CSV table of N, CA, C and O and ligand atoms in Angstrom, one decimal:
chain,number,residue,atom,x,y,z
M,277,UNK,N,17.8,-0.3,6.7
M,277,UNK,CA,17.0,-0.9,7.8
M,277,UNK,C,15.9,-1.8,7.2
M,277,UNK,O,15.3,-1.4,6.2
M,278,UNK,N,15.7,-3.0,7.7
M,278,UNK,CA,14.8,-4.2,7.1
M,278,UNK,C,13.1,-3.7,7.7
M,278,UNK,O,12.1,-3.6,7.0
M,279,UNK,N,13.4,-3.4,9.1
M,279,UNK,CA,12.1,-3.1,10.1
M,279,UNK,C,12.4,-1.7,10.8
M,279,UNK,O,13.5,-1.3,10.9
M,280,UNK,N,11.7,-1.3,11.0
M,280,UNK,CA,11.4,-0.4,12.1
M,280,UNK,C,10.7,-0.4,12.9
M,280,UNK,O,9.6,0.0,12.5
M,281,UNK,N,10.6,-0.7,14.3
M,281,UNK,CA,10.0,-1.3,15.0
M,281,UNK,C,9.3,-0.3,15.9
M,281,UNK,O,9.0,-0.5,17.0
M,282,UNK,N,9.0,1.1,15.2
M,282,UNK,CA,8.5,2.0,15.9
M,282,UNK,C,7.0,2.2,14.6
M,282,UNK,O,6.0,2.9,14.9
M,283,UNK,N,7.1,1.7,13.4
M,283,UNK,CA,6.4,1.6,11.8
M,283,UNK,C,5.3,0.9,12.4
M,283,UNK,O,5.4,-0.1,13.1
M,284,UNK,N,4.0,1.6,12.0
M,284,UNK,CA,3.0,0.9,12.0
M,284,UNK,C,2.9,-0.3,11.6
M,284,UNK,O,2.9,-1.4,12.2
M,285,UNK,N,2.9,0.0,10.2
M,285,UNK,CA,3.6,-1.3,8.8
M,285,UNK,C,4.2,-2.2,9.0
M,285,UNK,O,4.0,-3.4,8.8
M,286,UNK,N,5.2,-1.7,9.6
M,286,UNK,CA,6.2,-2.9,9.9
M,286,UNK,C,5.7,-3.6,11.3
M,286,UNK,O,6.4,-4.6,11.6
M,287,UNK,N,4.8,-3.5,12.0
M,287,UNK,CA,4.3,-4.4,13.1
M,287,UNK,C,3.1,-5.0,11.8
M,287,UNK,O,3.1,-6.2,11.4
M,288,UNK,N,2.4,-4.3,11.5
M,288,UNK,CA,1.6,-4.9,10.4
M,288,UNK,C,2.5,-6.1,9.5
M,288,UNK,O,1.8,-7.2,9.5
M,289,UNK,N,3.2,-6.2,9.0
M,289,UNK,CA,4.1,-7.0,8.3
M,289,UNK,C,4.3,-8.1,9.4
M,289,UNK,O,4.1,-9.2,9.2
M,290,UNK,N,4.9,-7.7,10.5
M,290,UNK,CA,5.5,-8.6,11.4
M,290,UNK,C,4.2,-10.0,12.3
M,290,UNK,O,4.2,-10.9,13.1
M,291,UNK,N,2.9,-9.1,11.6
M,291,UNK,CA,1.5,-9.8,12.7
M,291,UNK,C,1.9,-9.1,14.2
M,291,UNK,O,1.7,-9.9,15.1
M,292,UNK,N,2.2,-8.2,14.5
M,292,UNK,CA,2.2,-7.6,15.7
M,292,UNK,C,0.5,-6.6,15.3
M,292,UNK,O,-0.6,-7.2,15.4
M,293,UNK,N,0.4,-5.6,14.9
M,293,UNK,CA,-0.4,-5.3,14.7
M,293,UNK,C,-1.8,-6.0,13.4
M,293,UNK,O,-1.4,-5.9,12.3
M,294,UNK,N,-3.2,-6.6,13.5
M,294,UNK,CA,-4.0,-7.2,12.8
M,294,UNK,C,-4.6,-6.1,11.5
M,294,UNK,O,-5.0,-4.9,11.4
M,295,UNK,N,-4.4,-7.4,10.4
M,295,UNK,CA,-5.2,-6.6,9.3
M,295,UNK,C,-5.6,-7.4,8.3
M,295,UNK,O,-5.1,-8.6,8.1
M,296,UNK,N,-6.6,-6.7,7.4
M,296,UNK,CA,-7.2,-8.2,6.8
M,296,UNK,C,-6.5,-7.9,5.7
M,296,UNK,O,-6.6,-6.8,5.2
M,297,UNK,N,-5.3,-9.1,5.0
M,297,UNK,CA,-5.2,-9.3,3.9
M,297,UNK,C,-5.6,-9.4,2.8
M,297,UNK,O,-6.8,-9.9,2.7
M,298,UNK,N,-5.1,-9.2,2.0
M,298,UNK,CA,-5.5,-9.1,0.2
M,298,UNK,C,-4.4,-9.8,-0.7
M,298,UNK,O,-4.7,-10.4,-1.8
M,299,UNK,N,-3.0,-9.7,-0.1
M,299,UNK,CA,-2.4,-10.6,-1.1
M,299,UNK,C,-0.9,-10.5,0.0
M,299,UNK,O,-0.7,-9.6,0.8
M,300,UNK,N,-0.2,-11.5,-0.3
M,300,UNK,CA,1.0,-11.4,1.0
M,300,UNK,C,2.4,-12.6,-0.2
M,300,UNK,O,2.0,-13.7,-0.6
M,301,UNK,N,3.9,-12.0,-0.6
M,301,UNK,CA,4.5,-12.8,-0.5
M,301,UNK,C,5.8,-12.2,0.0
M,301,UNK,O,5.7,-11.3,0.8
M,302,UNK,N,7.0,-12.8,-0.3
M,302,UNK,CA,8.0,-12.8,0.0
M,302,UNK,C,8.5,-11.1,0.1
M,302,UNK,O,9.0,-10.5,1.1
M,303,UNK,N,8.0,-10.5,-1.1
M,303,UNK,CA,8.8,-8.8,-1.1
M,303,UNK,C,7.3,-7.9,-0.7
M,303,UNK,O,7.5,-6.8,-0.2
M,304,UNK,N,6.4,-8.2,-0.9
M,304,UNK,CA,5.5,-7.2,-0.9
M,304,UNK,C,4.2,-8.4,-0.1
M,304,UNK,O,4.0,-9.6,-0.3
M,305,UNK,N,3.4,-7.1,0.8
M,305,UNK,CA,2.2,-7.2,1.3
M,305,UNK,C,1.0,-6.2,1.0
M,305,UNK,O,1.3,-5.1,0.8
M,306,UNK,N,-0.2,-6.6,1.0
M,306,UNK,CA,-1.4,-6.0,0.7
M,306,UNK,C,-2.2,-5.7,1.6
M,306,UNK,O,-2.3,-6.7,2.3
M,307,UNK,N,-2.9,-4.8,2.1
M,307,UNK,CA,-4.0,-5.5,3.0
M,307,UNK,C,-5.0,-4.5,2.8
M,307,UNK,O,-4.7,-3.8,1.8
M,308,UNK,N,-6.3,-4.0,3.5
M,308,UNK,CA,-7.7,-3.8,3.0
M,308,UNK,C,-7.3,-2.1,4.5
M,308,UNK,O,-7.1,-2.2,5.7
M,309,UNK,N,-7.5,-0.9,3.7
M,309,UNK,CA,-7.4,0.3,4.5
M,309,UNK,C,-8.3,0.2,5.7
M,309,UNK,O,-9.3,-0.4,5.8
M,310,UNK,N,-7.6,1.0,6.9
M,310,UNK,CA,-8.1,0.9,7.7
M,310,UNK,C,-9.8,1.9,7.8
M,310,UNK,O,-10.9,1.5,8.2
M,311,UNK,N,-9.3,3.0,7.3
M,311,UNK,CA,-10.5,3.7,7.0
M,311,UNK,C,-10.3,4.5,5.8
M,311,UNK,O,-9.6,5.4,5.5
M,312,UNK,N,-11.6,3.5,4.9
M,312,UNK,CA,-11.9,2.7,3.5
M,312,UNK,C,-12.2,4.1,2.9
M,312,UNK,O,-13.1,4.7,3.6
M,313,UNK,N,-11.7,4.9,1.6
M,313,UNK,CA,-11.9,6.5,0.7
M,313,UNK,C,-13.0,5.6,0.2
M,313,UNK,O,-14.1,6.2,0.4
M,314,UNK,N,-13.0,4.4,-0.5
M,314,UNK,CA,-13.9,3.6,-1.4
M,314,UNK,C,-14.2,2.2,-1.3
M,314,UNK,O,-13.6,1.5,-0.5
M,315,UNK,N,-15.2,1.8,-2.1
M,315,UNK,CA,-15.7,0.3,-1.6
M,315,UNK,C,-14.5,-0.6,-1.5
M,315,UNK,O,-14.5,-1.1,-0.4
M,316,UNK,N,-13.3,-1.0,-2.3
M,316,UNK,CA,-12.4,-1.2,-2.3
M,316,UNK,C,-11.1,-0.3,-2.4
M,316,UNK,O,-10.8,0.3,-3.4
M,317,UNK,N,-10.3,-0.3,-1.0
M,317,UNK,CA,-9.4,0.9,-0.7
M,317,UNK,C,-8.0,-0.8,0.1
M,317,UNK,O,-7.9,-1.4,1.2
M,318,UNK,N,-7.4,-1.0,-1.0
M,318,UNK,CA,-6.0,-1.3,-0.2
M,318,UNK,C,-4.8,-1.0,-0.6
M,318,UNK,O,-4.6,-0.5,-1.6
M,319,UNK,N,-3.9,-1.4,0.4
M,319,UNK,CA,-2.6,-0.5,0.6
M,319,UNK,C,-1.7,-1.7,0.0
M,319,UNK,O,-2.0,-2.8,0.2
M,320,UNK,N,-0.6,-1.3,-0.8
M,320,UNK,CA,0.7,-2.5,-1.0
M,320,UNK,C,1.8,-1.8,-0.6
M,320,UNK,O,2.2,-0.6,-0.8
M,321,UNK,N,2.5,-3.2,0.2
M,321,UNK,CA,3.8,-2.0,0.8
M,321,UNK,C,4.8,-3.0,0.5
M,321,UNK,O,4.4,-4.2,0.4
M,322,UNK,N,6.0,-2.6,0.4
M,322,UNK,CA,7.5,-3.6,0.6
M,322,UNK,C,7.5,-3.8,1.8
M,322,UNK,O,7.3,-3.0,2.7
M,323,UNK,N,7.8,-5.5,1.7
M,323,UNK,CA,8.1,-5.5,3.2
M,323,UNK,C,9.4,-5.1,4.1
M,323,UNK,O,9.6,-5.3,5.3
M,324,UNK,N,10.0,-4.6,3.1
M,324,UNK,CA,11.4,-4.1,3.5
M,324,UNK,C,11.0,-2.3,4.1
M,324,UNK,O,10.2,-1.7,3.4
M,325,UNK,N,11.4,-1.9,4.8
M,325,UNK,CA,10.9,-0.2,5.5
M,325,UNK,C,11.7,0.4,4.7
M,325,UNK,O,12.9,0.1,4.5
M,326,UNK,N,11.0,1.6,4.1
M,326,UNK,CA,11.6,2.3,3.3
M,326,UNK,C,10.8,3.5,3.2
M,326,UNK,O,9.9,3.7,2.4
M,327,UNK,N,11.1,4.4,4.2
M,327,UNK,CA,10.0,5.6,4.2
M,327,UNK,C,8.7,6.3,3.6
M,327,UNK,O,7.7,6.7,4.0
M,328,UNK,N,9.7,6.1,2.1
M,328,UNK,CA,8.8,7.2,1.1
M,328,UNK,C,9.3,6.7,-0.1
M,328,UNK,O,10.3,6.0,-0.3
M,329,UNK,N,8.6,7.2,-0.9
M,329,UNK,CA,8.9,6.9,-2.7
M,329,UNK,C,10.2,8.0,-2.4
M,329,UNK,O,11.2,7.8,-3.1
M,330,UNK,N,10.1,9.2,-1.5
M,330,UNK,CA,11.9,10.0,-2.1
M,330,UNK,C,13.1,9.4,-1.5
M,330,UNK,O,14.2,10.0,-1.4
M,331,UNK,N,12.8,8.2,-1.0
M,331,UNK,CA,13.9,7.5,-0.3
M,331,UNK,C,14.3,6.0,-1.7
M,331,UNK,O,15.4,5.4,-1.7
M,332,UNK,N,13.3,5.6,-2.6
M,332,UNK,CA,13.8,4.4,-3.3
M,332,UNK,C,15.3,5.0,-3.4
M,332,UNK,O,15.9,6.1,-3.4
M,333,UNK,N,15.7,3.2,-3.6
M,333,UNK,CA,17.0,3.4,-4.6
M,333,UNK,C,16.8,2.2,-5.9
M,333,UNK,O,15.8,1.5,-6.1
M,334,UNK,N,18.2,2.1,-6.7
M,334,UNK,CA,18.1,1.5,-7.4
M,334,UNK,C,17.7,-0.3,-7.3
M,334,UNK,O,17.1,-1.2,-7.9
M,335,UNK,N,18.4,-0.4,-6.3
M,335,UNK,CA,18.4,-1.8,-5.5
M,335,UNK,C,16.6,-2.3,-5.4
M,335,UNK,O,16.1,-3.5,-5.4
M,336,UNK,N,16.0,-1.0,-5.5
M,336,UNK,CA,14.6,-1.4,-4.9
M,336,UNK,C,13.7,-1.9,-6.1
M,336,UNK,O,12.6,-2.4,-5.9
M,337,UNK,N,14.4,-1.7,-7.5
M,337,UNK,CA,13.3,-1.3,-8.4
M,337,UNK,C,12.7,-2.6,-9.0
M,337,UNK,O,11.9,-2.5,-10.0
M,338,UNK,N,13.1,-4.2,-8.0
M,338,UNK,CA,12.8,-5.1,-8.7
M,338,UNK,C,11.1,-4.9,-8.1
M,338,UNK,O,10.0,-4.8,-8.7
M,339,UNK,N,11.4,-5.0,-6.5
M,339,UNK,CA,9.7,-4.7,-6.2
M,339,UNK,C,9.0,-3.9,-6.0
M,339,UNK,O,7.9,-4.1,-5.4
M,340,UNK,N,9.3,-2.7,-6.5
M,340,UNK,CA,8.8,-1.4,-6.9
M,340,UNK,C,8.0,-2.0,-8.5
M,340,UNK,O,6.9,-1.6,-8.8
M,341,UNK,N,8.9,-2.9,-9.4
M,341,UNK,CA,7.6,-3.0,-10.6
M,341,UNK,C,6.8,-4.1,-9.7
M,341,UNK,O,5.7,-3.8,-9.5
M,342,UNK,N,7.2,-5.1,-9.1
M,342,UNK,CA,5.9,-5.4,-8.8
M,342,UNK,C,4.5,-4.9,-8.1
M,342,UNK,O,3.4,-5.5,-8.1
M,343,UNK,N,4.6,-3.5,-7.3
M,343,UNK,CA,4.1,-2.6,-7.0
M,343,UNK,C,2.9,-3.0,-7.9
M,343,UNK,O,1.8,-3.6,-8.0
M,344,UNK,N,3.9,-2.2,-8.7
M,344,UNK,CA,2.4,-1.7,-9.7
M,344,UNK,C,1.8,-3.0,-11.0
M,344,UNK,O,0.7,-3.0,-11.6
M,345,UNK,N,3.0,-4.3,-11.2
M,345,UNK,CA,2.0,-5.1,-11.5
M,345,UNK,C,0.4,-6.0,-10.7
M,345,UNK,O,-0.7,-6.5,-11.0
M,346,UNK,N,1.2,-5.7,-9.7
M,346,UNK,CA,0.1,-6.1,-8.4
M,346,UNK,C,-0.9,-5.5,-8.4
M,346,UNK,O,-2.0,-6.1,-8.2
M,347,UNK,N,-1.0,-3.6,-8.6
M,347,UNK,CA,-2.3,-3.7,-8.3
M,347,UNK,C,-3.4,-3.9,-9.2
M,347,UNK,O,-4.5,-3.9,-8.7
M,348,UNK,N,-3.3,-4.0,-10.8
M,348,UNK,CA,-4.4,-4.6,-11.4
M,348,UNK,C,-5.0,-5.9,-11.1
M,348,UNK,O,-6.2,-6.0,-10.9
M,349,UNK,N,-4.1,-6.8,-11.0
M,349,UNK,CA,-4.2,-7.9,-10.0
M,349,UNK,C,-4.9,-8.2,-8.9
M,349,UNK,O,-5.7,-9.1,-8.7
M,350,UNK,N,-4.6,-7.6,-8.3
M,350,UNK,CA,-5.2,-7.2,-7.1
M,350,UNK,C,-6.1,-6.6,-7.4
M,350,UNK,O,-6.3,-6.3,-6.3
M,351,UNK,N,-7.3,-5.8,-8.2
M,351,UNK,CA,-8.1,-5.3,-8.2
M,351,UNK,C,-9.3,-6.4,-8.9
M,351,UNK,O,-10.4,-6.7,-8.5
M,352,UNK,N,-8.7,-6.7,-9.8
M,352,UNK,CA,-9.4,-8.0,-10.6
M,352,UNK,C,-9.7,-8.8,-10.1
M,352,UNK,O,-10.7,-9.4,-10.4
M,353,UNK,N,-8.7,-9.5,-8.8
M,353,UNK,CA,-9.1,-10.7,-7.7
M,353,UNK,C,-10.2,-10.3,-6.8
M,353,UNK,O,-11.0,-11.0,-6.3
M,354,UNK,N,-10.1,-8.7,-6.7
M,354,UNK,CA,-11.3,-8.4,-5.6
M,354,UNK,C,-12.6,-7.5,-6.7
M,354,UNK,O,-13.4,-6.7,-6.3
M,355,UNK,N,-12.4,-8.1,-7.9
M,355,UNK,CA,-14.1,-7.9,-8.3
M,355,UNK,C,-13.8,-6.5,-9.2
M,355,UNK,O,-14.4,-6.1,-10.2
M,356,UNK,N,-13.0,-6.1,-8.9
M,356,UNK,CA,-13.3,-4.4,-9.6
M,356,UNK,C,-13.2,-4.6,-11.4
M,356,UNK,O,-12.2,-4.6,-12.2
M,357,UNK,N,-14.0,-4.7,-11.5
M,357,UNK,CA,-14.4,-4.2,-13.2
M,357,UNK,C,-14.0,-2.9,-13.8
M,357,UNK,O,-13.5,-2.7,-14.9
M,358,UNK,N,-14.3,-2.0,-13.0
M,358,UNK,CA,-14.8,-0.5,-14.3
M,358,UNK,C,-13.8,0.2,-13.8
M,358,UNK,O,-14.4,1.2,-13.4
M,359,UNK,N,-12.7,0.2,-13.7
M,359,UNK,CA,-11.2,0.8,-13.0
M,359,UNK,C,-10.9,1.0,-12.0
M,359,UNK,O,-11.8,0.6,-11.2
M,360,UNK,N,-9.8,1.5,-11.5
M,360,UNK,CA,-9.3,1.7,-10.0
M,360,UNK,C,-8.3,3.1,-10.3
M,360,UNK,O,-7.9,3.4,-11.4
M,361,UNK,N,-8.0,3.8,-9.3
M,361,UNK,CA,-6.6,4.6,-9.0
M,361,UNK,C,-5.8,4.5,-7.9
M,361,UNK,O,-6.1,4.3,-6.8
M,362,UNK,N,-4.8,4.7,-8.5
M,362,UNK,CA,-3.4,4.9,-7.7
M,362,UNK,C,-3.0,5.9,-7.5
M,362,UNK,O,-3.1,6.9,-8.2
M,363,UNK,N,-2.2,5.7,-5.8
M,363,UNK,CA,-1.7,7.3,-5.4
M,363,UNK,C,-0.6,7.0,-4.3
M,363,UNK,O,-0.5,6.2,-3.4
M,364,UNK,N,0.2,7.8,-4.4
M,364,UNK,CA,1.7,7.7,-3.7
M,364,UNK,C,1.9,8.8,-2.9
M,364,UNK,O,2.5,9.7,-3.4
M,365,UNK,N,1.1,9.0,-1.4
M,365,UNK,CA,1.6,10.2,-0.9
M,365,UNK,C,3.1,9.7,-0.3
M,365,UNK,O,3.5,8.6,0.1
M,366,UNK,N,3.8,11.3,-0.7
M,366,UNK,CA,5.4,11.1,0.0
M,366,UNK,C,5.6,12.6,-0.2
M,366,UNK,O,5.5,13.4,-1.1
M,367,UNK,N,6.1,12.6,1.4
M,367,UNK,CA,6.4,13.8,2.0
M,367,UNK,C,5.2,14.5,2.7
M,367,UNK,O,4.0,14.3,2.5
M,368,UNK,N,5.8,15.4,3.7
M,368,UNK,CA,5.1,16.8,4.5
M,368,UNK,C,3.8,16.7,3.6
M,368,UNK,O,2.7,16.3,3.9
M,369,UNK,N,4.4,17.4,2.0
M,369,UNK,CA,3.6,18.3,1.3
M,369,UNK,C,2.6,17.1,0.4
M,369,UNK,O,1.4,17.2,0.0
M,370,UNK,N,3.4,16.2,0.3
M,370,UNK,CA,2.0,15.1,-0.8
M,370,UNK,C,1.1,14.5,0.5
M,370,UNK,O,0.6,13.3,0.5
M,371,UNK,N,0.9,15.3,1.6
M,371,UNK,CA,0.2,14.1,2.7
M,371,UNK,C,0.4,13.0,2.7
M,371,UNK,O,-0.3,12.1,2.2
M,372,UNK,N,1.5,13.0,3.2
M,372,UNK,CA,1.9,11.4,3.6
M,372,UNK,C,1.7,11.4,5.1
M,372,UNK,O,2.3,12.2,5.8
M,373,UNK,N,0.7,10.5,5.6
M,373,UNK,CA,0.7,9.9,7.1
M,373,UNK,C,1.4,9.1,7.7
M,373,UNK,O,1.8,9.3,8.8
M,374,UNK,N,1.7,7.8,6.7
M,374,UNK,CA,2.6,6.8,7.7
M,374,UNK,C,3.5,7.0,6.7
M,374,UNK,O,3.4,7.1,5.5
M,375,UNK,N,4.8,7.2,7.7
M,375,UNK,CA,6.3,6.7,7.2
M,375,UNK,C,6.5,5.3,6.8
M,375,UNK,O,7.2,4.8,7.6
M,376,UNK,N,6.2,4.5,5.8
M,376,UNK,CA,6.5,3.8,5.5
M,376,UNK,C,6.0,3.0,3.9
M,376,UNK,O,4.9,2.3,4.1
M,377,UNK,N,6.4,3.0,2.9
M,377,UNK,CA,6.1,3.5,1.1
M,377,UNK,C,4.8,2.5,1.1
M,377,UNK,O,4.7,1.4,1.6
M,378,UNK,N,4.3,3.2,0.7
M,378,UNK,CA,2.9,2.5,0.4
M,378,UNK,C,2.2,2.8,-0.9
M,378,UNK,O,2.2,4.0,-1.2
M,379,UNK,N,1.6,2.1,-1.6
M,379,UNK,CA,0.6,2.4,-3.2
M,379,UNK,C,-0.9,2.1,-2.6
M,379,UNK,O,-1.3,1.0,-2.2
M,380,UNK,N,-1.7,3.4,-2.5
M,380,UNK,CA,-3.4,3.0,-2.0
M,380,UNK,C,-3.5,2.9,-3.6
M,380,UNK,O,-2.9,3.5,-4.5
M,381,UNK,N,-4.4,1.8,-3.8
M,381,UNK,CA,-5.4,1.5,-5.1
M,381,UNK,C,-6.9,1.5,-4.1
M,381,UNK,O,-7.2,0.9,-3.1
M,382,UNK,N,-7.7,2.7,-5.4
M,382,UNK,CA,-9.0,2.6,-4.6
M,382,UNK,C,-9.7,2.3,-5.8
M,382,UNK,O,-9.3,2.7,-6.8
M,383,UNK,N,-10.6,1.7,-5.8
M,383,UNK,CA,-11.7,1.0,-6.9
M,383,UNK,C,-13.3,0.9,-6.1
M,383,UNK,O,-13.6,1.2,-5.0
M,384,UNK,N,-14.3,0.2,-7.6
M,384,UNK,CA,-15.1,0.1,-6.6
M,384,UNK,C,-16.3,1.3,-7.4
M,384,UNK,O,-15.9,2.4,-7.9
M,385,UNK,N,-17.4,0.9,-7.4
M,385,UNK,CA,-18.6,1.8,-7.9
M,385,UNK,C,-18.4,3.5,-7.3
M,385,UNK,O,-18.7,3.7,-6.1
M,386,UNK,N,-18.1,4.4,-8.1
M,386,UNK,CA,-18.3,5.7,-7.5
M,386,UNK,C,-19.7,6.1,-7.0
M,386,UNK,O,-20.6,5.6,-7.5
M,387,UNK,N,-20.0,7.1,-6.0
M,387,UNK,CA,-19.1,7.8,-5.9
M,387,UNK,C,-18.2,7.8,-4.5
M,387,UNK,O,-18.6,7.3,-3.5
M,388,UNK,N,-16.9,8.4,-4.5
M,388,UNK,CA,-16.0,7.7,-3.4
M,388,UNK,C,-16.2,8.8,-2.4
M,388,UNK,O,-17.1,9.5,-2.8
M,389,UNK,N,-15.6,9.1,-1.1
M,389,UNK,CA,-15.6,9.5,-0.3
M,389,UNK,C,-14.7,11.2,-0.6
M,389,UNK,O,-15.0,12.4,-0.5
M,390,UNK,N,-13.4,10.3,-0.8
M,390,UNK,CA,-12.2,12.0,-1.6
M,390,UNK,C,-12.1,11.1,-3.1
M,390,UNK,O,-12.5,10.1,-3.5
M,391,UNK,N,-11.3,12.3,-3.5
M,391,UNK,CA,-10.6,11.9,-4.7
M,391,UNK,C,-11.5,11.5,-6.2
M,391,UNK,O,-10.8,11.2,-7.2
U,500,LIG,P1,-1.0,8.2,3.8
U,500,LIG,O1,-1.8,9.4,4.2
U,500,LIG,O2,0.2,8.0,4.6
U,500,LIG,O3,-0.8,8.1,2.3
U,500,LIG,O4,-2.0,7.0,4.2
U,500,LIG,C1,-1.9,6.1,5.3
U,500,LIG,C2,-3.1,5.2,5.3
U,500,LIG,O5,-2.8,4.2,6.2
U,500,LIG,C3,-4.4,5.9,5.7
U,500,LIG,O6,-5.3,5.7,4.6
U,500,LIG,C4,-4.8,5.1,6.9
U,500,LIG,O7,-6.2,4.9,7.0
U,500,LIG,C5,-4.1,3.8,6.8
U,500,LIG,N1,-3.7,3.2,8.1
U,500,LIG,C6,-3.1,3.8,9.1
U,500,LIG,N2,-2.9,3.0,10.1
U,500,LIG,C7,-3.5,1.8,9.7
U,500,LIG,C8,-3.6,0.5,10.4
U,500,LIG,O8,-3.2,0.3,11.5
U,500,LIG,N3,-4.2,-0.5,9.6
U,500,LIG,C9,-4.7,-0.3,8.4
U,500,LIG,N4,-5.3,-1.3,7.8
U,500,LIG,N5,-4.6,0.9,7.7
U,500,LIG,C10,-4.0,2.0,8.4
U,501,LIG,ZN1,7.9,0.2,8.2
């Protein structure tokens, strides 16, 4: 499935639902958390719907690395100097909220809110 039209994300992706971007191309979108763990908290998602990191396949793994080249990238464009972390909830048990694969990078002067 390309969309799911019941996916937050995926109205987010489609401009049905508003959000402030951070970086947007062809396989992957960025945008700024809705409610922020840290001074800088955004999400990168494929724009292709794909539940969870226990759902990739092999097919996926061209923008799965850009995932993660993106987010240094992306942290460096929005100012962050002194590091950032990454986190992949998937499943029940890793608290995953939205159904649909997402990388939060939170950066940003500690101290943060969780984590
Ligand atoms: P999860 O717990 O699934 O890893 O995280 C989902 C994240 O999505 C949460 O941090 C939550 O604040 C964020 N989120 C949920 N709905 C929206 C939304 O409509 N817009 C934005 N910008 N973030 C959202
Ligand atoms: Zn989706």
């Amino acid at each position: 499935m390309t969309a799911d039209p019941s996916c937050i994300f995926c109205k987010i992706i489609a401009g049905q639902v508003p959000s402030r971007k951070a970086y947007e191309d062809d396989e992957l979108l960025a945008f700024h958390d809705i409610h922020p763990w840290a001074p800088v908290h955004v999400l990168i998602i494929p724009k292709v719907h794909v539940a969870s990191l226990a759902d990739v396949q092999p097919a996926h793994e061209r923008w799965l690395g850009k995932m993660m080249l993106l987010a240094p990238k992306l942290m460096k464009d929005l100012g962050v100097t002194n590091g950032f972390r990454t986190v992949i909830n998937t499943g029940a048990d890793g608290g995953q909220e939205v159904y649909h694969l997402h990388m939060h990078v939170y950066g940003g002067p500690r101290p943060w809110a969780k984590g």
